[in-house]
Amino acid sequence: MEINSPQGLFSKRPALRAFVFYSLGIASGVYVKIFPLSAIFIAVILAVTALIFHYKQAVKHATLLLYLSLFVCGVAQYQVATSGFPPTHIKRIADTNSHVTVVGEIVEEPDIRADRTYLVVEVDSLTWCRRKLKSSGKILVKIREQSTIFSFKDRVRFSGNLFSPGGPRNPGGFNFARYLNIKEIFGMMVLSRGEDLLLIDNPYKLRWTCILNVPYEFFVNRLVAPLRRILLDGYVKYLPKDQAALLAGFVLGERRNIPDDVARLFRDTGTLHLMAVSGSNVAIIVSFFMFILVKVNRRLKVVITLVAVVFFSFLTRNEPSVVRASVMVSIGLLGLYRQRRPDFLSFLGFACLLLLIIKPLWLFNVSFQLSFAACAGIVYFAPKFASVIKPGKSLVSRIFYWLYLIFVTTFSAQLAVLPITAEYFHRLPLVGLIANLPMIPLAGILTISGVVFLPFILLGDIVAAIFAWPVKLVMSIIIPLLDFFAGLPMAVINVSPPGIWKIVLFFAVIYIMTEFIFRRRLSFAGILLSISSLCILVWMSYLKGPQTESLAFIDCGPDRAILFSGADGDNFLWYDCHEEGICQQLEYNLIPFLYRVGINRIETVFTNDKSKLSYLEDEISIGSFLEPSDLKAIKPSKIMATGPYISRESILNKRVKFVTLETDNNKELLTDGLFFKLRAAGCECIIAGGLSARYATSAISKALILELPWTAQPYGPVFEKLKELPPELLVFSPDKSRLPSVWNRQQLTYMNNRIWATKISGSFRFRFEGAKVSIDYMVKN
């Protein structure tokens, strides 16, 4: 591997610079609100001015103005992609949350699962408010049962409530709306049965069967789709169930049947990019064809490899990650077609610029960011690291050099994606550096074998079974190998998200170090960027101020989650899991929230069922778990009579007390008769959301913050007690009754806006700043 260019990162690479300025424009569009036509007008003015400067031989000024024009174009593209919709676009109608009748076409293969089915429908017309309108845009249809009656390109009619997908309810939580918007899906509809959708005739069906009119449709429906189905059926027929699912993921991007524990092994070992089709698989296809065609003319070899890449992309249903990788690889191959020693970093910049012009929202897609970072790391760092060792002439030295190339390639990619992985996944799989050494060759063997499996399947059962035997052998190695790597000490480190400026500082420092080590020069631009990032980080830390005590109510759907953080760094968590089976809210909401706010240890977790919180214990350092049965054994410090019950108050530590309720006659602990008193900033907060609603009056007393169960009705005794002893702030939390929500709380009008609930506002946090309490809306709607 050779260093292709002696220049620095951006020297004589206009495409890469253009990509950077255009990307910065798209990212700035989130914060800069401007009418798209105004932005386009500004961009044209800047471009014309750049041409004038160019003709006047002021090249530097012309170049700067041209890049600024691209920056403004990026802003305009973002505004068009997110708000420039025509009046009848599906986004505008979904925002009204109305009942509509939709006519459209299924534009992706149905996602069929055991208990539900997802369809992506491109809308061409709808009936809304008794008016039939031409429309456009995609919607996601969820059917609450498994349905196999629909196929790609089916035309359907259905009716239901059309709504916009919801955004995140917690900082760091999964942003479902953004995920769908990046895929250009702006509406959702939920239907009970597959029969609620009516298949209708396609007016273009006769024309679509003609290869001369629409070759694309013929190629996809008559060639690619049947071959894909043959492969999937063949995997299931000739391989064990789990191996078939994994091979389908390697080759075709079919991830639905891969067990969760297997997916977690890939994630924890830094090999997740191999589990499902991505840039890694495209690189494997390219490497395979370039290897077997090594004796072929360079230009013919490039053409054949390009055809293979395009076909593989269609075979994987043009998954966005594969399309991105295919475009990048194709432009690189075209560069190789034209030049013997192309500058791949320039081609990468051009490819990404082209992708973002077509799909500007891809910039916010973590897969796109990881793909670009990994490719840039390989192209920029790997040649430099590879130049340290020269290949020998003996077989042993060549094998060693080949392994070294795999290592430096993996290391370069891992180094480049390190901060992005920390930002989005809150973990660093350090073992990935060594896990990828055996896994990349194995993944290459399986990817190629999975494609080559096709002719053996067509030849019959005996031939296919013989070919399947070595595939089974390789597949049987993967899981034990991943188990071994995942079990190594320090295989995965959980981290807090670094934030944008720490990521910038990381890349700037790595660039400075690389330039100094390999070229013996100091990059002025890198040093300036590092100092600027460091100053911004110090300034942001100063604005943040010292840590104060806070009480956060975290939206975890049906579960109840409350986090108290002390000024000394101690954290206490109340978590009641109201889901049946495994507690999914831990992975999707609570853990991302804790990482986002920088918490990696909790002193005590108060919970109704410790057995459901094993995932929390795996991800976060926990001092102790306390269930109601554990608290019952603690000797009370005070016993009081409250109506028909006896309250036993016990001191747990300097901050937390708890109260258990007993019946007056038999002295037995009442089921769900437990609540807490928390001391924060010299004031008392009552945490009683885990209390049964029928005992709510026993917890109401004068307090700064009072938490009650959601189904505690705001009338009768509860209303009278609240009116007599009103807290400063009242919070309603989810309880296990799962009864219909009590939304009508206007009887508590004397409390104005002091009533809070995660079901209504998402997560929120109370900060105790001396005698003052400030309230954070933790998610912007």
CSV table of C-alpha atoms in Angstrom, one decimal, residues 511-524:
chain,number,residue,atom,x,y,z
A,511,TYR,CA,-4.4,14.8,12.3
A,512,ILE,CA,-1.6,16.9,13.9
A,513,MET,CA,0.0,13.8,15.3
A,514,THR,CA,-0.1,12.0,12.0
A,515,GLU,CA,1.3,14.8,10.0
A,516,PHE,CA,4.1,15.3,12.5
A,517,ILE,CA,5.0,11.6,12.7
A,518,PHE,CA,4.9,10.8,9.0
A,519,ARG,CA,5.7,14.1,7.3
A,520,ARG,CA,7.7,15.9,10.1
A,521,ARG,CA,5.5,19.0,9.8
A,522,LEU,CA,3.1,20.8,12.0
A,523,SER,CA,-0.3,21.6,10.6
A,524,PHE,CA,-1.2,25.3,11.3
